[in-house]
Amino acid sequence: METVKTIAIDGPSASGKSTVSKGVAAELGFIYVDSGALYRGVTWNAIRQGVDTKNAAAVVDSMLNAEWEFFVKDGAATFSVGGDIPVQELREKDVREAVAGVAAMPGVRKFVVENLQALENFGSLVMEGRDIGTVVFPGSPYKFYLDADPEERAMRRYRELVEAGEDEKAHEVMESLKKRDQIDSTRKTDPLKVAEGAHVIDSTSMGIEEVIQTIIETVQGAA
Ligand code: DC
């Protein structure tokens, strides 16, 4: 059996992680994993059960009482919760606004980290997130930290939201991004930071394809 390789790609919101990670996974034939989707799934499941998302004990309770299943579909790891597969729901405003708080809860992080680690049973992964190189797969030799200037990230996120038909104002997107950056990088449990040995890539003035190729060349050079 070929050894499983996991490529960890961390960075702040709207740094281009998703597009880049999907591109790297497609080119290498690895399974793409959006770890943030699982934090969003926990948040969505709590909201639909009428749980107060600021109450950590109640959120953890609703999470542990739900039935979660993980599988690979179209080259990406995905999950169902209570028999439902949320996709679009995970991007909605109520989830978006509550998820950073939920992702800061130690009980939630423990559950998510364990489930993310178990995904290696499916094969080689490209996993994007905030703590993949620091906590989930610290032993991976393929760690990347993708960054971009806050203004550029806010512009990218704004364009994405407009394309998705959301009625958002550019300055509100900037504010909400700043707020999430602040929560993600200052929380007590597993804050966003550059992992030891990670390759830092500033994508502010790089094209997506250039970033993808930089990562692939680094991985192949290290192999
Ligand atoms: O990448 P995203 O925007 O879907 O992430 C949603 C939230 O989950 C965000 O607040 C950061 C958090 N997150 C995290 O704490 N650790 C991860 N590995 C991935 C996401």
JSON list of C-alpha atoms and ligand atoms in Angstrom, two decimals:
[
{"chain": "A", "resi": 1, "resn": "MET", "atom": "CA", "xyz": [0.00, 0.00, 0.00]},
{"chain": "A", "resi": 2, "resn": "GLU", "atom": "CA", "xyz": [1.27, 3.43, -0.87]},
{"chain": "A", "resi": 3, "resn": "THR", "atom": "CA", "xyz": [2.01, 5.66, 2.12]},
{"chain": "A", "resi": 4, "resn": "VAL", "atom": "CA", "xyz": [-0.63, 8.22, 2.88]},
{"chain": "A", "resi": 5, "resn": "LYS", "atom": "CA", "xyz": [0.47, 11.82, 2.49]},
{"chain": "A", "resi": 6, "resn": "THR", "atom": "CA", "xyz": [-1.34, 14.75, 3.96]},
{"chain": "A", "resi": 7, "resn": "ILE", "atom": "CA", "xyz": [-0.81, 18.28, 2.74]},
{"chain": "A", "resi": 8, "resn": "ALA", "atom": "CA", "xyz": [-1.81, 20.86, 5.35]},
{"chain": "A", "resi": 9, "resn": "ILE", "atom": "CA", "xyz": [-2.86, 24.29, 4.10]},
{"chain": "A", "resi": 10, "resn": "ASP", "atom": "CA", "xyz": [-3.65, 26.89, 6.77]},
{"chain": "A", "resi": 11, "resn": "GLY", "atom": "CA", "xyz": [-4.36, 30.59, 6.64]},
{"chain": "A", "resi": 12, "resn": "PRO", "atom": "CA", "xyz": [-6.90, 33.30, 7.44]},
{"chain": "A", "resi": 13, "resn": "SER", "atom": "CA", "xyz": [-10.35, 33.68, 5.83]},
{"chain": "A", "resi": 14, "resn": "ALA", "atom": "CA", "xyz": [-10.38, 34.48, 2.12]},
{"chain": "A", "resi": 15, "resn": "SER", "atom": "CA", "xyz": [-6.66, 33.89, 1.66]},
{"chain": "A", "resi": 16, "resn": "GLY", "atom": "CA", "xyz": [-7.47, 31.69, -1.33]},
{"chain": "A", "resi": 17, "resn": "LYS", "atom": "CA", "xyz": [-7.08, 28.43, 0.61]},
{"chain": "A", "resi": 18, "resn": "SER", "atom": "CA", "xyz": [-10.17, 26.69, -0.79]},
{"chain": "A", "resi": 19, "resn": "THR", "atom": "CA", "xyz": [-9.49, 27.26, -4.47]},
{"chain": "A", "resi": 20, "resn": "VAL", "atom": "CA", "xyz": [-5.80, 26.48, -4.03]},
{"chain": "A", "resi": 21, "resn": "SER", "atom": "CA", "xyz": [-6.43, 23.33, -1.95]},
{"chain": "A", "resi": 22, "resn": "LYS", "atom": "CA", "xyz": [-9.01, 22.01, -4.44]},
{"chain": "A", "resi": 23, "resn": "GLY", "atom": "CA", "xyz": [-6.58, 22.68, -7.30]},
{"chain": "A", "resi": 24, "resn": "VAL", "atom": "CA", "xyz": [-3.68, 20.90, -5.56]},
{"chain": "A", "resi": 25, "resn": "ALA", "atom": "CA", "xyz": [-5.92, 17.93, -4.66]},
{"chain": "A", "resi": 26, "resn": "ALA", "atom": "CA", "xyz": [-7.25, 17.63, -8.23]},
{"chain": "A", "resi": 27, "resn": "GLU", "atom": "CA", "xyz": [-3.79, 17.75, -9.75]},
{"chain": "A", "resi": 28, "resn": "LEU", "atom": "CA", "xyz": [-2.27, 15.21, -7.37]},
{"chain": "A", "resi": 29, "resn": "GLY", "atom": "CA", "xyz": [-5.37, 12.97, -7.19]},
{"chain": "A", "resi": 30, "resn": "PHE", "atom": "CA", "xyz": [-5.62, 13.52, -3.41]},
{"chain": "A", "resi": 31, "resn": "ILE", "atom": "CA", "xyz": [-8.85, 13.90, -1.42]},
{"chain": "A", "resi": 32, "resn": "TYR", "atom": "CA", "xyz": [-9.80, 17.50, -0.70]},
{"chain": "A", "resi": 33, "resn": "VAL", "atom": "CA", "xyz": [-10.91, 18.30, 2.87]},
{"chain": "A", "resi": 34, "resn": "ASP", "atom": "CA", "xyz": [-12.50, 21.59, 3.93]},
{"chain": "A", "resi": 35, "resn": "SER", "atom": "CA", "xyz": [-12.07, 21.39, 7.71]},
{"chain": "A", "resi": 36, "resn": "GLY", "atom": "CA", "xyz": [-14.00, 24.63, 8.27]},
{"chain": "A", "resi": 37, "resn": "ALA", "atom": "CA", "xyz": [-17.08, 22.87, 6.86]},
{"chain": "A", "resi": 38, "resn": "LEU", "atom": "CA", "xyz": [-17.13, 20.61, 9.90]},
{"chain": "A", "resi": 39, "resn": "TYR", "atom": "CA", "xyz": [-17.07, 23.57, 12.32]},
{"chain": "A", "resi": 40, "resn": "ARG", "atom": "CA", "xyz": [-19.86, 25.04, 10.21]},
{"chain": "A", "resi": 41, "resn": "GLY", "atom": "CA", "xyz": [-21.71, 21.70, 10.34]},
{"chain": "A", "resi": 42, "resn": "VAL", "atom": "CA", "xyz": [-21.58, 21.64, 14.14]},
{"chain": "A", "resi": 43, "resn": "THR", "atom": "CA", "xyz": [-22.85, 25.25, 14.15]},
{"chain": "A", "resi": 44, "resn": "TRP", "atom": "CA", "xyz": [-25.64, 24.54, 11.64]},
{"chain": "A", "resi": 45, "resn": "ASN", "atom": "CA", "xyz": [-26.77, 21.45, 13.52]},
{"chain": "A", "resi": 46, "resn": "ALA", "atom": "CA", "xyz": [-26.94, 23.41, 16.79]},
{"chain": "A", "resi": 47, "resn": "ILE", "atom": "CA", "xyz": [-28.90, 26.27, 15.20]},
{"chain": "A", "resi": 48, "resn": "ARG", "atom": "CA", "xyz": [-31.45, 23.96, 13.60]},
{"chain": "A", "resi": 49, "resn": "GLN", "atom": "CA", "xyz": [-32.04, 22.35, 16.98]},
{"chain": "A", "resi": 50, "resn": "GLY", "atom": "CA", "xyz": [-32.71, 25.75, 18.51]},
{"chain": "A", "resi": 51, "resn": "VAL", "atom": "CA", "xyz": [-29.52, 25.60, 20.62]},
{"chain": "A", "resi": 52, "resn": "ASP", "atom": "CA", "xyz": [-27.98, 28.87, 21.81]},
{"chain": "A", "resi": 53, "resn": "THR", "atom": "CA", "xyz": [-24.64, 28.91, 19.93]},
{"chain": "A", "resi": 54, "resn": "LYS", "atom": "CA", "xyz": [-23.00, 30.92, 22.73]},
{"chain": "A", "resi": 55, "resn": "ASN", "atom": "CA", "xyz": [-23.68, 28.10, 25.23]},
{"chain": "A", "resi": 56, "resn": "ALA", "atom": "CA", "xyz": [-20.70, 25.73, 24.89]},
{"chain": "A", "resi": 57, "resn": "ALA", "atom": "CA", "xyz": [-22.21, 22.91, 26.97]},
{"chain": "A", "resi": 58, "resn": "ALA", "atom": "CA", "xyz": [-25.41, 22.96, 24.90]},
{"chain": "A", "resi": 59, "resn": "VAL", "atom": "CA", "xyz": [-23.51, 23.10, 21.59]},
{"chain": "A", "resi": 60, "resn": "VAL", "atom": "CA", "xyz": [-21.27, 20.18, 22.60]},
{"chain": "A", "resi": 61, "resn": "ASP", "atom": "CA", "xyz": [-24.32, 18.23, 23.75]},
{"chain": "A", "resi": 62, "resn": "SER", "atom": "CA", "xyz": [-26.16, 18.69, 20.46]},
{"chain": "A", "resi": 63, "resn": "MET", "atom": "CA", "xyz": [-22.98, 17.74, 18.58]},
{"chain": "A", "resi": 64, "resn": "LEU", "atom": "CA", "xyz": [-22.35, 14.53, 20.55]},
{"chain": "A", "resi": 65, "resn": "ASN", "atom": "CA", "xyz": [-25.98, 13.48, 20.35]},
{"chain": "A", "resi": 66, "resn": "ALA", "atom": "CA", "xyz": [-26.08, 13.77, 16.58]},
{"chain": "A", "resi": 67, "resn": "GLU", "atom": "CA", "xyz": [-25.11, 10.97, 14.23]},
{"chain": "A", "resi": 68, "resn": "TRP", "atom": "CA", "xyz": [-22.17, 11.90, 11.98]},
{"chain": "A", "resi": 69, "resn": "GLU", "atom": "CA", "xyz": [-21.00, 9.97, 8.97]},
{"chain": "A", "resi": 70, "resn": "PHE", "atom": "CA", "xyz": [-17.97, 10.67, 6.80]},
{"chain": "A", "resi": 71, "resn": "PHE", "atom": "CA", "xyz": [-17.44, 9.63, 3.20]},
{"chain": "A", "resi": 72, "resn": "VAL", "atom": "CA", "xyz": [-15.69, 10.66, -0.01]},
{"chain": "A", "resi": 73, "resn": "LYS", "atom": "CA", "xyz": [-17.73, 12.04, -2.88]},
{"chain": "A", "resi": 74, "resn": "ASP", "atom": "CA", "xyz": [-16.34, 13.51, -6.12]},
{"chain": "A", "resi": 75, "resn": "GLY", "atom": "CA", "xyz": [-12.82, 13.67, -4.73]},
{"chain": "A", "resi": 76, "resn": "ALA", "atom": "CA", "xyz": [-13.78, 15.48, -1.54]},
{"chain": "A", "resi": 77, "resn": "ALA", "atom": "CA", "xyz": [-14.35, 14.28, 2.01]},
{"chain": "A", "resi": 78, "resn": "THR", "atom": "CA", "xyz": [-17.82, 15.17, 3.18]},
{"chain": "A", "resi": 79, "resn": "PHE", "atom": "CA", "xyz": [-20.20, 14.37, 6.03]},
{"chain": "A", "resi": 80, "resn": "SER", "atom": "CA", "xyz": [-23.81, 13.87, 6.94]},
{"chain": "A", "resi": 81, "resn": "VAL", "atom": "CA", "xyz": [-25.31, 14.85, 10.26]},
{"chain": "A", "resi": 82, "resn": "GLY", "atom": "CA", "xyz": [-28.55, 13.29, 11.41]},
{"chain": "A", "resi": 83, "resn": "GLY", "atom": "CA", "xyz": [-28.95, 11.87, 7.89]},
{"chain": "A", "resi": 84, "resn": "ASP", "atom": "CA", "xyz": [-28.72, 15.28, 6.17]},
{"chain": "A", "resi": 85, "resn": "ILE", "atom": "CA", "xyz": [-25.86, 16.59, 4.04]},
{"chain": "A", "resi": 86, "resn": "PRO", "atom": "CA", "xyz": [-25.74, 20.38, 4.49]},
{"chain": "A", "resi": 87, "resn": "VAL", "atom": "CA", "xyz": [-23.83, 22.25, 1.76]},
{"chain": "A", "resi": 88, "resn": "GLN", "atom": "CA", "xyz": [-25.36, 25.60, 0.88]},
{"chain": "A", "resi": 89, "resn": "GLU", "atom": "CA", "xyz": [-26.75, 25.85, 4.43]},
{"chain": "A", "resi": 90, "resn": "LEU", "atom": "CA", "xyz": [-23.20, 25.98, 5.80]},
{"chain": "A", "resi": 91, "resn": "ARG", "atom": "CA", "xyz": [-22.59, 29.29, 3.99]},
{"chain": "A", "resi": 92, "resn": "GLU", "atom": "CA", "xyz": [-25.68, 31.08, 5.28]},
{"chain": "A", "resi": 93, "resn": "LYS", "atom": "CA", "xyz": [-25.44, 34.20, 7.38]},
{"chain": "A", "resi": 94, "resn": "ASP", "atom": "CA", "xyz": [-26.57, 32.72, 10.72]},
{"chain": "A", "resi": 95, "resn": "VAL", "atom": "CA", "xyz": [-23.89, 30.01, 10.47]},
{"chain": "A", "resi": 96, "resn": "ARG", "atom": "CA", "xyz": [-21.27, 32.47, 9.22]},
{"chain": "A", "resi": 97, "resn": "GLU", "atom": "CA", "xyz": [-21.84, 34.76, 12.17]},
{"chain": "A", "resi": 98, "resn": "ALA", "atom": "CA", "xyz": [-21.81, 32.09, 14.87]},
{"chain": "A", "resi": 99, "resn": "VAL", "atom": "CA", "xyz": [-19.10, 29.72, 13.60]},
{"chain": "A", "resi": 100, "resn": "ALA", "atom": "CA", "xyz": [-15.99, 31.50, 14.93]},
{"chain": "A", "resi": 101, "resn": "GLY", "atom": "CA", "xyz": [-17.47, 31.38, 18.45]},
{"chain": "A", "resi": 102, "resn": "VAL", "atom": "CA", "xyz": [-18.37, 27.69, 18.10]},
{"chain": "A", "resi": 103, "resn": "ALA", "atom": "CA", "xyz": [-14.92, 26.87, 16.67]},
{"chain": "A", "resi": 104, "resn": "ALA", "atom": "CA", "xyz": [-13.36, 28.44, 19.79]},
{"chain": "A", "resi": 105, "resn": "MET", "atom": "CA", "xyz": [-15.04, 25.86, 22.08]},
{"chain": "A", "resi": 106, "resn": "PRO", "atom": "CA", "xyz": [-12.49, 23.23, 23.25]},
{"chain": "A", "resi": 107, "resn": "GLY", "atom": "CA", "xyz": [-15.10, 20.41, 23.27]},
{"chain": "A", "resi": 108, "resn": "VAL", "atom": "CA", "xyz": [-16.00, 21.16, 19.67]},
{"chain": "A", "resi": 109, "resn": "ARG", "atom": "CA", "xyz": [-12.36, 21.32, 18.58]},
{"chain": "A", "resi": 110, "resn": "LYS", "atom": "CA", "xyz": [-11.54, 17.97, 20.18]},
{"chain": "A", "resi": 111, "resn": "PHE", "atom": "CA", "xyz": [-14.39, 16.26, 18.28]},
{"chain": "A", "resi": 112, "resn": "VAL", "atom": "CA", "xyz": [-13.55, 17.92, 14.97]},
{"chain": "A", "resi": 113, "resn": "VAL", "atom": "CA", "xyz": [-9.80, 17.29, 15.22]},
{"chain": "A", "resi": 114, "resn": "GLU", "atom": "CA", "xyz": [-10.33, 13.57, 15.94]},
{"chain": "A", "resi": 115, "resn": "ASN", "atom": "CA", "xyz": [-12.69, 13.19, 13.01]},
{"chain": "A", "resi": 116, "resn": "LEU", "atom": "CA", "xyz": [-10.32, 15.06, 10.69]},
{"chain": "A", "resi": 117, "resn": "GLN", "atom": "CA", "xyz": [-7.41, 12.83, 11.71]},
{"chain": "A", "resi": 118, "resn": "ALA", "atom": "CA", "xyz": [-9.48, 9.72, 10.97]},
{"chain": "A", "resi": 119, "resn": "LEU", "atom": "CA", "xyz": [-9.98, 10.87, 7.35]},
{"chain": "A", "resi": 120, "resn": "GLU", "atom": "CA", "xyz": [-6.47, 9.63, 6.53]},
{"chain": "A", "resi": 121, "resn": "ASN", "atom": "CA", "xyz": [-8.14, 6.18, 6.43]},
{"chain": "A", "resi": 122, "resn": "PHE", "atom": "CA", "xyz": [-9.59, 7.27, 3.08]},
{"chain": "A", "resi": 123, "resn": "GLY", "atom": "CA", "xyz": [-6.14, 8.01, 1.55]},
{"chain": "A", "resi": 124, "resn": "SER", "atom": "CA", "xyz": [-3.88, 10.99, 0.85]},
{"chain": "A", "resi": 125, "resn": "LEU", "atom": "CA", "xyz": [-5.44, 14.32, 1.72]},
{"chain": "A", "resi": 126, "resn": "VAL", "atom": "CA", "xyz": [-5.17, 18.02, 1.01]},
{"chain": "A", "resi": 127, "resn": "MET", "atom": "CA", "xyz": [-6.71, 19.57, 4.09]},
{"chain": "A", "resi": 128, "resn": "GLU", "atom": "CA", "xyz": [-7.33, 23.28, 4.51]},
{"chain": "A", "resi": 129, "resn": "GLY", "atom": "CA", "xyz": [-8.03, 25.07, 7.77]},
{"chain": "A", "resi": 130, "resn": "ARG", "atom": "CA", "xyz": [-6.50, 27.09, 10.59]},
{"chain": "A", "resi": 131, "resn": "ASP", "atom": "CA", "xyz": [-4.73, 24.46, 12.74]},
{"chain": "A", "resi": 132, "resn": "ILE", "atom": "CA", "xyz": [-4.00, 21.61, 10.33]},
{"chain": "A", "resi": 133, "resn": "GLY", "atom": "CA", "xyz": [-0.22, 22.04, 10.44]},
{"chain": "A", "resi": 134, "resn": "THR", "atom": "CA", "xyz": [-0.13, 22.97, 14.14]},
{"chain": "A", "resi": 135, "resn": "VAL", "atom": "CA", "xyz": [-2.63, 20.52, 15.69]},
{"chain": "A", "resi": 136, "resn": "VAL", "atom": "CA", "xyz": [-4.34, 18.08, 13.31]},
{"chain": "A", "resi": 137, "resn": "PHE", "atom": "CA", "xyz": [-1.28, 16.83, 11.35]},
{"chain": "A", "resi": 138, "resn": "PRO", "atom": "CA", "xyz": [1.77, 18.48, 12.97]},
{"chain": "A", "resi": 139, "resn": "GLY", "atom": "CA", "xyz": [3.96, 15.59, 11.75]},
{"chain": "A", "resi": 140, "resn": "SER", "atom": "CA", "xyz": [3.19, 16.24, 8.07]},
{"chain": "A", "resi": 141, "resn": "PRO", "atom": "CA", "xyz": [6.26, 17.31, 6.10]},
{"chain": "A", "resi": 142, "resn": "TYR", "atom": "CA", "xyz": [3.96, 19.21, 3.72]},
{"chain": "A", "resi": 143, "resn": "LYS", "atom": "CA", "xyz": [2.76, 22.27, 5.61]},
{"chain": "A", "resi": 144, "resn": "PHE", "atom": "CA", "xyz": [1.77, 25.56, 4.04]},
{"chain": "A", "resi": 145, "resn": "TYR", "atom": "CA", "xyz": [0.51, 28.88, 5.39]},
{"chain": "A", "resi": 146, "resn": "LEU", "atom": "CA", "xyz": [-1.31, 30.95, 2.82]},
{"chain": "A", "resi": 147, "resn": "ASP", "atom": "CA", "xyz": [-1.72, 34.65, 3.51]},
{"chain": "A", "resi": 148, "resn": "ALA", "atom": "CA", "xyz": [-2.77, 37.84, 1.70]},
{"chain": "A", "resi": 149, "resn": "ASP", "atom": "CA", "xyz": [-3.27, 41.48, 2.72]},
{"chain": "A", "resi": 150, "resn": "PRO", "atom": "CA", "xyz": [-6.55, 42.08, 4.61]},
{"chain": "A", "resi": 151, "resn": "GLU", "atom": "CA", "xyz": [-7.85, 44.50, 1.93]},
{"chain": "A", "resi": 152, "resn": "GLU", "atom": "CA", "xyz": [-7.21, 41.95, -0.82]},
{"chain": "A", "resi": 153, "resn": "ARG", "atom": "CA", "xyz": [-8.88, 39.19, 1.23]},
{"chain": "A", "resi": 154, "resn": "ALA", "atom": "CA", "xyz": [-11.92, 41.39, 1.94]},
{"chain": "A", "resi": 155, "resn": "MET", "atom": "CA", "xyz": [-12.21, 42.19, -1.77]},
{"chain": "A", "resi": 156, "resn": "ARG", "atom": "CA", "xyz": [-12.04, 38.48, -2.67]},
{"chain": "A", "resi": 157, "resn": "ARG", "atom": "CA", "xyz": [-14.69, 37.56, -0.09]},
{"chain": "A", "resi": 158, "resn": "TYR", "atom": "CA", "xyz": [-16.91, 40.48, -1.23]},
{"chain": "A", "resi": 159, "resn": "ARG", "atom": "CA", "xyz": [-16.76, 39.31, -4.85]},
{"chain": "A", "resi": 160, "resn": "GLU", "atom": "CA", "xyz": [-17.60, 35.75, -3.78]},
{"chain": "A", "resi": 161, "resn": "LEU", "atom": "CA", "xyz": [-20.64, 36.93, -1.81]},
{"chain": "A", "resi": 162, "resn": "VAL", "atom": "CA", "xyz": [-21.89, 39.16, -4.62]},
{"chain": "A", "resi": 163, "resn": "GLU", "atom": "CA", "xyz": [-21.52, 36.26, -7.05]},
{"chain": "A", "resi": 164, "resn": "ALA", "atom": "CA", "xyz": [-23.51, 34.06, -4.66]},
{"chain": "A", "resi": 165, "resn": "GLY", "atom": "CA", "xyz": [-26.28, 36.70, -4.78]},
{"chain": "A", "resi": 166, "resn": "GLU", "atom": "CA", "xyz": [-25.76, 37.94, -1.21]},
{"chain": "A", "resi": 167, "resn": "ASP", "atom": "CA", "xyz": [-26.63, 41.55, -0.53]},
{"chain": "A", "resi": 168, "resn": "GLU", "atom": "CA", "xyz": [-23.53, 42.60, 1.43]},
{"chain": "A", "resi": 169, "resn": "LYS", "atom": "CA", "xyz": [-21.75, 45.93, 1.67]},
{"chain": "A", "resi": 170, "resn": "ALA", "atom": "CA", "xyz": [-17.99, 45.99, 1.05]},
{"chain": "A", "resi": 171, "resn": "HIS", "atom": "CA", "xyz": [-17.21, 47.75, 4.34]},
{"chain": "A", "resi": 172, "resn": "GLU", "atom": "CA", "xyz": [-19.35, 45.24, 6.26]},
{"chain": "A", "resi": 173, "resn": "VAL", "atom": "CA", "xyz": [-17.42, 42.37, 4.69]},
{"chain": "A", "resi": 174, "resn": "MET", "atom": "CA", "xyz": [-14.16, 44.03, 5.76]},
{"chain": "A", "resi": 175, "resn": "GLU", "atom": "CA", "xyz": [-15.48, 44.46, 9.32]},
{"chain": "A", "resi": 176, "resn": "SER", "atom": "CA", "xyz": [-16.75, 40.89, 9.57]},
{"chain": "A", "resi": 177, "resn": "LEU", "atom": "CA", "xyz": [-13.46, 39.51, 8.19]},
{"chain": "A", "resi": 178, "resn": "LYS", "atom": "CA", "xyz": [-11.48, 41.54, 10.75]},
{"chain": "A", "resi": 179, "resn": "LYS", "atom": "CA", "xyz": [-13.71, 40.26, 13.53]},
{"chain": "A", "resi": 180, "resn": "ARG", "atom": "CA", "xyz": [-13.24, 36.64, 12.45]},
{"chain": "A", "resi": 181, "resn": "ASP", "atom": "CA", "xyz": [-9.46, 37.07, 12.05]},
{"chain": "A", "resi": 182, "resn": "GLN", "atom": "CA", "xyz": [-9.38, 38.48, 15.57]},
{"chain": "A", "resi": 183, "resn": "ILE", "atom": "CA", "xyz": [-11.39, 35.58, 17.08]},
{"chain": "A", "resi": 184, "resn": "ASP", "atom": "CA", "xyz": [-9.50, 32.90, 15.09]},
{"chain": "A", "resi": 185, "resn": "SER", "atom": "CA", "xyz": [-6.03, 34.17, 15.98]},
{"chain": "A", "resi": 186, "resn": "THR", "atom": "CA", "xyz": [-6.57, 35.12, 19.62]},
{"chain": "A", "resi": 187, "resn": "ARG", "atom": "CA", "xyz": [-8.71, 32.21, 20.86]},
{"chain": "A", "resi": 188, "resn": "LYS", "atom": "CA", "xyz": [-7.15, 30.13, 23.66]},
{"chain": "A", "resi": 189, "resn": "THR", "atom": "CA", "xyz": [-7.49, 26.72, 21.97]},
{"chain": "A", "resi": 190, "resn": "ASP", "atom": "CA", "xyz": [-5.48, 26.17, 18.79]},
{"chain": "A", "resi": 191, "resn": "PRO", "atom": "CA", "xyz": [-5.34, 29.75, 17.49]},
{"chain": "A", "resi": 192, "resn": "LEU", "atom": "CA", "xyz": [-4.43, 30.43, 13.87]},
{"chain": "A", "resi": 193, "resn": "LYS", "atom": "CA", "xyz": [-0.65, 30.68, 13.59]},
{"chain": "A", "resi": 194, "resn": "VAL", "atom": "CA", "xyz": [2.14, 29.58, 11.29]},
{"chain": "A", "resi": 195, "resn": "ALA", "atom": "CA", "xyz": [3.12, 25.96, 12.03]},
{"chain": "A", "resi": 196, "resn": "GLU", "atom": "CA", "xyz": [6.74, 25.13, 12.68]},
{"chain": "A", "resi": 197, "resn": "GLY", "atom": "CA", "xyz": [8.38, 24.25, 9.38]},
{"chain": "A", "resi": 198, "resn": "ALA", "atom": "CA", "xyz": [5.45, 25.59, 7.30]},
{"chain": "A", "resi": 199, "resn": "HIS", "atom": "CA", "xyz": [6.12, 27.24, 3.95]},
{"chain": "A", "resi": 200, "resn": "VAL", "atom": "CA", "xyz": [4.56, 30.71, 4.05]},
{"chain": "A", "resi": 201, "resn": "ILE", "atom": "CA", "xyz": [3.08, 31.92, 0.76]},
{"chain": "A", "resi": 202, "resn": "ASP", "atom": "CA", "xyz": [1.83, 35.51, 0.40]},
{"chain": "A", "resi": 203, "resn": "SER", "atom": "CA", "xyz": [-0.74, 35.35, -2.39]},
{"chain": "A", "resi": 204, "resn": "THR", "atom": "CA", "xyz": [-1.65, 39.07, -2.45]},
{"chain": "A", "resi": 205, "resn": "SER", "atom": "CA", "xyz": [-0.22, 39.56, -5.92]},
{"chain": "A", "resi": 206, "resn": "MET", "atom": "CA", "xyz": [-0.05, 35.96, -7.10]},
{"chain": "A", "resi": 207, "resn": "GLY", "atom": "CA", "xyz": [-2.51, 34.19, -9.39]},
{"chain": "A", "resi": 208, "resn": "ILE", "atom": "CA", "xyz": [-4.24, 31.03, -8.13]},
{"chain": "A", "resi": 209, "resn": "GLU", "atom": "CA", "xyz": [-2.44, 28.78, -10.62]},
{"chain": "A", "resi": 210, "resn": "GLU", "atom": "CA", "xyz": [0.92, 30.18, -9.53]},
{"chain": "A", "resi": 211, "resn": "VAL", "atom": "CA", "xyz": [0.15, 29.35, -5.88]},
{"chain": "A", "resi": 212, "resn": "ILE", "atom": "CA", "xyz": [-1.01, 25.83, -6.82]},
{"chain": "A", "resi": 213, "resn": "GLN", "atom": "CA", "xyz": [2.17, 25.17, -8.79]},
{"chain": "A", "resi": 214, "resn": "THR", "atom": "CA", "xyz": [4.38, 26.54, -5.99]},
{"chain": "A", "resi": 215, "resn": "ILE", "atom": "CA", "xyz": [2.80, 24.06, -3.56]},
{"chain": "A", "resi": 216, "resn": "ILE", "atom": "CA", "xyz": [3.01, 21.11, -5.95]},
{"chain": "A", "resi": 217, "resn": "GLU", "atom": "CA", "xyz": [6.66, 21.83, -6.73]},
{"chain": "A", "resi": 218, "resn": "THR", "atom": "CA", "xyz": [7.48, 22.07, -3.02]},
{"chain": "A", "resi": 219, "resn": "VAL", "atom": "CA", "xyz": [5.69, 18.78, -2.27]},
{"chain": "A", "resi": 220, "resn": "GLN", "atom": "CA", "xyz": [7.33, 16.99, -5.18]},
{"chain": "A", "resi": 221, "resn": "GLY", "atom": "CA", "xyz": [10.72, 18.46, -4.29]},
{"chain": "A", "resi": 222, "resn": "ALA", "atom": "CA", "xyz": [10.35, 17.18, -0.73]},
{"chain": "A", "resi": 223, "resn": "ALA", "atom": "CA", "xyz": [9.10, 13.74, -1.74]},
{"chain": "B", "resi": 1, "resn": "DC", "atom": "O1", "xyz": [-12.60, 28.25, 6.68]},
{"chain": "B", "resi": 1, "resn": "DC", "atom": "P1", "xyz": [-14.01, 28.63, 7.16]},
{"chain": "B", "resi": 1, "resn": "DC", "atom": "O2", "xyz": [-14.33, 30.08, 6.99]},
{"chain": "B", "resi": 1, "resn": "DC", "atom": "O3", "xyz": [-15.08, 27.76, 6.61]},
{"chain": "B", "resi": 1, "resn": "DC", "atom": "O4", "xyz": [-13.96, 28.36, 8.75]},
{"chain": "B", "resi": 1, "resn": "DC", "atom": "C1", "xyz": [-15.09, 28.53, 9.55]},
{"chain": "B", "resi": 1, "resn": "DC", "atom": "C2", "xyz": [-14.67, 28.82, 10.98]},
{"chain": "B", "resi": 1, "resn": "DC", "atom": "O5", "xyz": [-14.05, 27.69, 11.56]},
{"chain": "B", "resi": 1, "resn": "DC", "atom": "C3", "xyz": [-13.70, 30.00, 11.16]},
{"chain": "B", "resi": 1, "resn": "DC", "atom": "O6", "xyz": [-14.12, 30.78, 12.26]},
{"chain": "B", "resi": 1, "resn": "DC", "atom": "C4", "xyz": [-12.40, 29.35, 11.47]},
{"chain": "B", "resi": 1, "resn": "DC", "atom": "C5", "xyz": [-12.78, 28.03, 12.07]},
{"chain": "B", "resi": 1, "resn": "DC", "atom": "N1", "xyz": [-11.84, 26.98, 11.71]},
{"chain": "B", "resi": 1, "resn": "DC", "atom": "C6", "xyz": [-10.95, 26.56, 12.69]},
{"chain": "B", "resi": 1, "resn": "DC", "atom": "O7", "xyz": [-10.97, 27.11, 13.78]},
{"chain": "B", "resi": 1, "resn": "DC", "atom": "N2", "xyz": [-10.10, 25.56, 12.44]},
{"chain": "B", "resi": 1, "resn": "DC", "atom": "C7", "xyz": [-10.07, 24.97, 11.23]},
{"chain": "B", "resi": 1, "resn": "DC", "atom": "N3", "xyz": [-9.20, 23.99, 11.00]},
{"chain": "B", "resi": 1, "resn": "DC", "atom": "C8", "xyz": [-10.96, 25.40, 10.21]},
{"chain": "B", "resi": 1, "resn": "DC", "atom": "C9", "xyz": [-11.83, 26.41, 10.49]}
]
